[in-house]
């Protein structure tokens, strides 16, 4: 009879794995995209639970804060902003594409499984340091991973400014030809025939 | 000590399943928001791989966790910029159907 802790660990792992796989299938297959977005939040939470089982409490907290708190809310906002009931018209070759992509994905999955199970992993490795992981992470960030850490902050700044520039309408710009200031919304309206699909 | 009785391959299997589901959704989604969700699924699959290797094979120097932090950072930036592009496209084309975003197609 194995000890109670190991049984608990196995049960928790099974539940989390089931939630991740079923939730991900729901995300890509459910017709209602709002349900898909909420299921995506469930998948993120389950992945955070898996991180907790892998001795990474800090990353689990970061996963919940960033993915569930920021990315998922952002996706929900995008769904509400572009919420337009439109019938996606039939497109040629959708059925063939679905069959082919299912085959490719199953093949990729089989390949990954074969690699995972045929490679002689060097387990067990060194014992996990557990709760000292946060200290070790900080040491990494400020010694041998200092340059990527600083570059990540620059990347976040660029993404923030880029998102603002892309999403705002009232960008003040100067017309090259006439020299007078023009409005981004007016430009979009004026060029609608160019951007719209030809009938 | 902990997480010894669950083999490493179990985590790798979950990560592979998550990644393949993400690829399938990326190819087959008509809605552009769902394409972004599929990309997030794929990034999460990669992160599970990194964390599993970090815990099982690299328990003292947890370099996998460092990489996972960077992946999460890039994923957050990608989501913000991707949704901004999506909003801009929606204002110009008045649709989120991937089949109709063909302005740059030859």
Coordinates of C-alpha atoms in Angstrom, one line a residue:
Chain A
X1 CA 0.0 0.0 0.0
X2 CA 1.7 3.2 -1.1
X3 CA 1.6 6.1 1.3
X4 CA -1.3 8.5 1.3
X5 CA 0.7 11.5 -0.1
X6 CA 1.7 9.6 -3.2
X7 CA -1.9 8.6 -3.9
X8 CA -3.1 12.2 -3.4
X9 CA -0.4 13.4 -5.8
X10 CA -1.4 10.9 -8.4
X11 CA -5.1 11.9 -8.1
X12 CA -4.3 15.6 -8.3
X13 CA -2.1 15.0 -11.3
X14 CA -4.8 13.0 -13.1
X15 CA -7.5 15.6 -12.4
X16 CA -5.2 18.5 -13.6
X17 CA -4.1 16.6 -16.7
X18 CA -7.7 15.8 -17.6
X19 CA -8.7 19.4 -17.1
X20 CA -5.9 20.7 -19.2
X21 CA -6.6 18.4 -22.2
X22 CA -10.4 18.6 -22.1
X23 CA -10.3 22.3 -21.6
X24 CA -7.9 22.8 -24.5
X25 CA -10.1 20.7 -26.7
X26 CA -13.1 22.8 -25.7
X27 CA -11.1 26.0 -26.4
X28 CA -10.5 25.0 -30.0
X29 CA -13.8 23.3 -30.7
X30 CA -16.6 25.1 -28.9
X31 CA -18.7 27.2 -31.3
X32 CA -19.4 29.9 -28.7
X33 CA -16.2 31.9 -28.4
X34 CA -17.1 33.3 -24.9
X35 CA -17.3 29.8 -23.5
X36 CA -13.9 29.1 -25.2
X37 CA -12.4 32.1 -23.5
X38 CA -13.6 31.1 -20.0
X39 CA -12.3 27.5 -20.7
X40 CA -9.0 29.0 -21.6
X41 CA -8.9 30.6 -18.1
X42 CA -9.6 27.1 -16.7
X43 CA -6.7 25.7 -18.7
X44 CA -4.4 28.4 -17.5
X45 CA -5.4 27.7 -13.9
X46 CA -4.8 23.9 -14.3
X47 CA -1.4 24.6 -15.8
X48 CA -0.6 26.7 -12.8
X49 CA -1.6 23.7 -10.6
X50 CA 0.8 21.5 -12.6
X51 CA 3.6 24.1 -11.9
X52 CA 2.8 23.8 -8.2
X53 CA 3.3 20.0 -8.5
X54 CA 6.7 20.7 -10.2
X55 CA 8.1 22.6 -7.2
X56 CA 7.6 26.0 -8.8
X57 CA 5.3 28.1 -6.7
X58 CA 6.6 31.4 -8.0
X59 CA 6.0 30.5 -11.6
X60 CA 2.6 29.2 -10.6
X61 CA 1.7 32.6 -9.0
X62 CA 3.1 34.4 -12.1
X63 CA 1.1 32.2 -14.4
X64 CA -2.1 33.0 -12.5
X65 CA -1.3 36.7 -12.4
X66 CA -0.2 37.1 -16.0
X67 CA -2.2 34.6 -17.9
X68 CA -5.5 34.5 -16.0
X69 CA -5.4 38.0 -14.7
X70 CA -4.0 39.8 -17.8
X71 CA -4.0 37.8 -21.0
X72 CA -7.4 36.1 -20.4
X73 CA -9.1 39.4 -19.5
X74 CA -7.5 41.0 -22.5
X75 CA -9.0 38.2 -24.7
X76 CA -12.4 38.7 -23.1
X77 CA -12.2 42.4 -23.8
X78 CA -11.3 41.8 -27.4
X79 CA -14.2 39.4 -27.8
X80 CA -16.6 42.0 -26.4
X81 CA -15.1 44.7 -28.6
X82 CA -15.4 42.7 -31.8
X83 CA -18.6 40.9 -30.8
X84 CA -20.4 40.7 -34.1
X85 CA -22.7 37.9 -35.0
X86 CA -21.6 37.0 -38.4
X87 CA -22.2 33.8 -40.3
X88 CA -18.8 32.6 -41.5
X89 CA -19.6 31.7 -45.0
X90 CA -18.5 28.4 -46.5
X91 CA -15.0 28.5 -47.8
X92 CA -13.6 26.1 -50.4
X93 CA -11.5 23.3 -49.0
X94 CA -12.4 23.6 -45.4
X95 CA -13.3 19.9 -45.0
X96 CA -10.1 18.8 -46.7
X97 CA -8.0 21.2 -44.6
X98 CA -9.7 19.8 -41.4
X99 CA -8.9 16.2 -42.3
X100 CA -5.3 17.0 -43.4
X101 CA -4.6 19.1 -40.3
X102 CA -6.0 16.5 -38.0
X103 CA -3.7 13.9 -39.6
X104 CA -0.7 16.2 -39.2
X105 CA -1.5 17.0 -35.6
X106 CA -1.9 13.3 -34.7
X107 CA 1.3 12.6 -36.5
X108 CA 3.1 15.3 -34.6
X109 CA 1.7 14.1 -31.3
X110 CA 2.9 10.5 -32.1
X111 CA 6.4 11.9 -33.0
X112 CA 6.6 13.9 -29.7
X113 CA 5.4 10.8 -27.7
X114 CA 8.0 8.6 -29.4
X115 CA 10.8 11.1 -28.6
X116 CA 9.5 11.4 -25.0
X117 CA 9.4 7.7 -24.4
X118 CA 12.4 6.5 -26.3
X119 CA 15.0 9.0 -25.0
X120 CA 16.9 7.7 -21.9
X121 CA 16.3 10.7 -19.6
X122 CA 19.0 11.1 -16.9
X123 CA 16.4 10.8 -14.1
X124 CA 16.5 11.2 -11.2
X125 CA 18.5 14.4 -11.5
X126 CA 19.7 16.5 -8.5
X127 CA 17.0 16.9 -5.8
X128 CA 14.7 19.9 -6.4
X129 CA 15.5 22.9 -4.1
X130 CA 11.9 23.5 -3.4
X131 CA 11.0 26.8 -1.8
X132 CA 14.6 28.2 -2.4
X133 CA 13.7 28.4 -6.0
X134 CA 12.7 32.0 -5.7
X135 CA 16.2 32.9 -4.3
X136 CA 17.9 31.0 -7.1
X137 CA 15.7 32.7 -9.7
X138 CA 16.7 36.1 -8.4
X139 CA 20.3 35.1 -8.5
X140 CA 19.9 34.0 -12.2
X141 CA 18.2 37.1 -13.2
X142 CA 20.8 39.4 -11.8
X143 CA 23.9 37.5 -12.8
X144 CA 24.0 35.2 -15.8
X145 CA 20.6 36.1 -17.3
X146 CA 20.9 39.9 -16.7
X147 CA 21.0 40.8 -20.4
X148 CA 17.8 38.9 -21.4
X149 CA 16.1 40.2 -18.2
X150 CA 16.8 43.8 -19.2
X151 CA 15.9 43.1 -22.9
X152 CA 12.5 41.7 -21.6
X153 CA 11.7 45.0 -20.0
X154 CA 12.5 46.8 -23.3
X155 CA 10.3 44.3 -25.1
X156 CA 7.4 45.0 -22.7
X157 CA 7.8 48.7 -23.2
X158 CA 7.9 48.3 -27.0
X159 CA 4.8 46.1 -26.9
X160 CA 2.9 48.6 -24.7
X161 CA 3.7 51.6 -26.9
X162 CA 3.0 49.5 -30.1
X163 CA -0.4 48.3 -28.8
X164 CA -1.4 51.9 -27.9
X165 CA -0.3 53.2 -31.4
X166 CA -2.1 50.3 -33.2
X167 CA -5.3 50.5 -31.3
X168 CA -6.0 54.2 -30.9
X169 CA -8.0 56.0 -33.6
X170 CA -7.2 59.7 -33.1
X171 CA -3.5 59.7 -34.2
X172 CA -2.6 63.2 -35.2
X173 CA -0.6 63.1 -38.4
X174 CA 0.5 65.6 -41.0
X175 CA -0.5 65.2 -44.6
X176 CA 2.7 65.2 -46.7
X177 CA 1.0 66.8 -49.7
X178 CA -1.0 69.7 -48.2
X179 CA 0.9 70.1 -44.8
X180 CA -2.3 70.2 -42.8
X181 CA -3.0 67.8 -39.9
X182 CA -5.2 64.9 -40.6
X183 CA -7.0 62.5 -38.4
X184 CA -6.4 58.7 -38.4
X185 CA -10.1 57.9 -38.3
X186 CA -10.7 60.2 -41.3
X187 CA -7.9 58.5 -43.2
X188 CA -9.5 55.1 -42.5
X189 CA -12.8 56.3 -43.7
X190 CA -11.4 57.9 -46.8
X191 CA -9.5 54.8 -47.8
X192 CA -12.3 52.4 -47.1
X193 CA -12.7 51.5 -50.8
X194 CA -9.1 50.5 -50.9
X195 CA -9.3 48.4 -47.7
X196 CA -12.6 46.7 -48.3
X197 CA -12.9 43.6 -50.2
X198 CA -13.9 43.9 -53.8
X199 CA -17.5 42.9 -54.4
Chain B
X1 CA 11.7 13.8 -2.9
X2 CA 8.3 14.9 -4.2
X3 CA 7.1 14.3 -7.8
X4 CA 9.3 11.2 -8.1
X5 CA 6.5 8.7 -8.5
X6 CA 5.0 10.6 -11.4
X7 CA 7.3 10.0 -14.4
X8 CA 8.7 12.8 -16.5
X9 CA 7.1 11.3 -19.5
X10 CA 3.6 12.0 -18.1
X11 CA 4.3 15.8 -18.1
X12 CA 5.8 15.6 -21.6
X13 CA 2.7 13.8 -22.8
X14 CA 0.4 16.5 -21.5
X15 CA 2.7 19.2 -23.0
X16 CA 2.7 17.4 -26.4
X17 CA -1.1 17.1 -26.3
X18 CA -1.6 20.8 -25.4
X19 CA 0.8 21.8 -28.2
X20 CA -0.9 19.6 -30.8
X21 CA -4.3 20.9 -29.9
X22 CA -3.0 24.4 -30.2
X23 CA -1.6 23.7 -33.7
X24 CA -5.0 22.2 -34.7
X25 CA -6.9 25.2 -33.5
X26 CA -4.4 27.6 -35.2
X27 CA -5.0 25.9 -38.6
X28 CA -8.8 25.4 -38.3
X29 CA -10.1 28.6 -36.6
X30 CA -12.0 31.1 -38.6
X31 CA -12.3 33.6 -35.8
X32 CA -9.1 35.6 -35.3
X33 CA -9.5 35.8 -31.5
X34 CA -9.6 32.0 -31.4
X35 CA -6.3 31.9 -33.3
X36 CA -4.7 34.0 -30.6
X37 CA -6.1 31.7 -28.0
X38 CA -4.6 28.7 -29.8
X39 CA -1.2 30.4 -29.8
X40 CA -1.5 30.8 -26.0
X41 CA -2.2 27.1 -25.7
X42 CA 0.9 26.3 -27.7
X43 CA 3.0 28.6 -25.5
X44 CA 1.6 26.9 -22.4
X45 CA 2.5 23.5 -23.7
X46 CA 6.1 24.6 -24.2
X47 CA 6.2 26.1 -20.7
X48 CA 5.0 22.8 -19.2
X49 CA 7.9 21.1 -21.0
X50 CA 10.4 23.6 -19.7
X51 CA 9.1 23.3 -16.1
X52 CA 9.1 19.5 -16.2
X53 CA 12.7 19.4 -17.4
X54 CA 13.7 22.0 -14.8
X55 CA 12.2 20.0 -12.0
X56 CA 13.3 16.5 -13.0
X57 CA 16.7 17.0 -14.6
X58 CA 17.9 20.4 -13.3
X59 CA 16.7 20.6 -9.7
X60 CA 19.4 22.8 -8.3
X61 CA 20.1 25.2 -11.2
X62 CA 16.5 25.9 -12.2
X63 CA 17.2 27.3 -15.7
X64 CA 13.9 25.9 -17.1
X65 CA 12.0 28.2 -14.7
X66 CA 14.1 31.2 -15.9
X67 CA 13.2 30.4 -19.5
X68 CA 9.5 29.9 -18.5
X69 CA 9.5 33.4 -17.1
X70 CA 10.9 34.8 -20.4
X71 CA 8.3 32.8 -22.4
X72 CA 5.5 34.2 -20.2
X73 CA 6.8 37.8 -20.8
X74 CA 6.9 37.3 -24.5
X75 CA 3.5 35.8 -24.5
X76 CA 2.0 38.7 -22.7
X77 CA 3.6 41.2 -25.1
X78 CA 2.4 39.0 -28.0
X79 CA -1.2 39.0 -26.7
X80 CA -1.2 42.8 -26.3
X81 CA 0.1 43.5 -29.8
X82 CA -1.9 40.8 -31.4
X83 CA -5.2 42.0 -30.0
X84 CA -4.3 45.6 -31.0
X85 CA -3.7 44.5 -34.6
X86 CA -6.9 42.5 -34.4
X87 CA -8.9 45.6 -33.3
X88 CA -7.3 47.7 -36.0
X89 CA -8.1 45.1 -38.6
X90 CA -11.7 44.9 -37.4
X91 CA -12.1 48.6 -37.8
X92 CA -10.8 48.5 -41.3
X93 CA -12.4 45.3 -42.6
X94 CA -15.4 45.0 -40.3
X95 CA -14.9 41.3 -39.8
X96 CA -12.8 38.9 -37.7
X97 CA -13.0 36.1 -40.3
X98 CA -9.5 34.8 -41.1
X99 CA -10.6 33.8 -44.6
X100 CA -11.3 37.4 -45.5
X101 CA -8.0 38.9 -44.3
X102 CA -6.4 38.6 -47.7
X103 CA -5.2 42.2 -48.3
X104 CA -1.6 41.1 -48.6
X105 CA -2.2 37.9 -50.5
X106 CA -0.9 37.7 -54.0

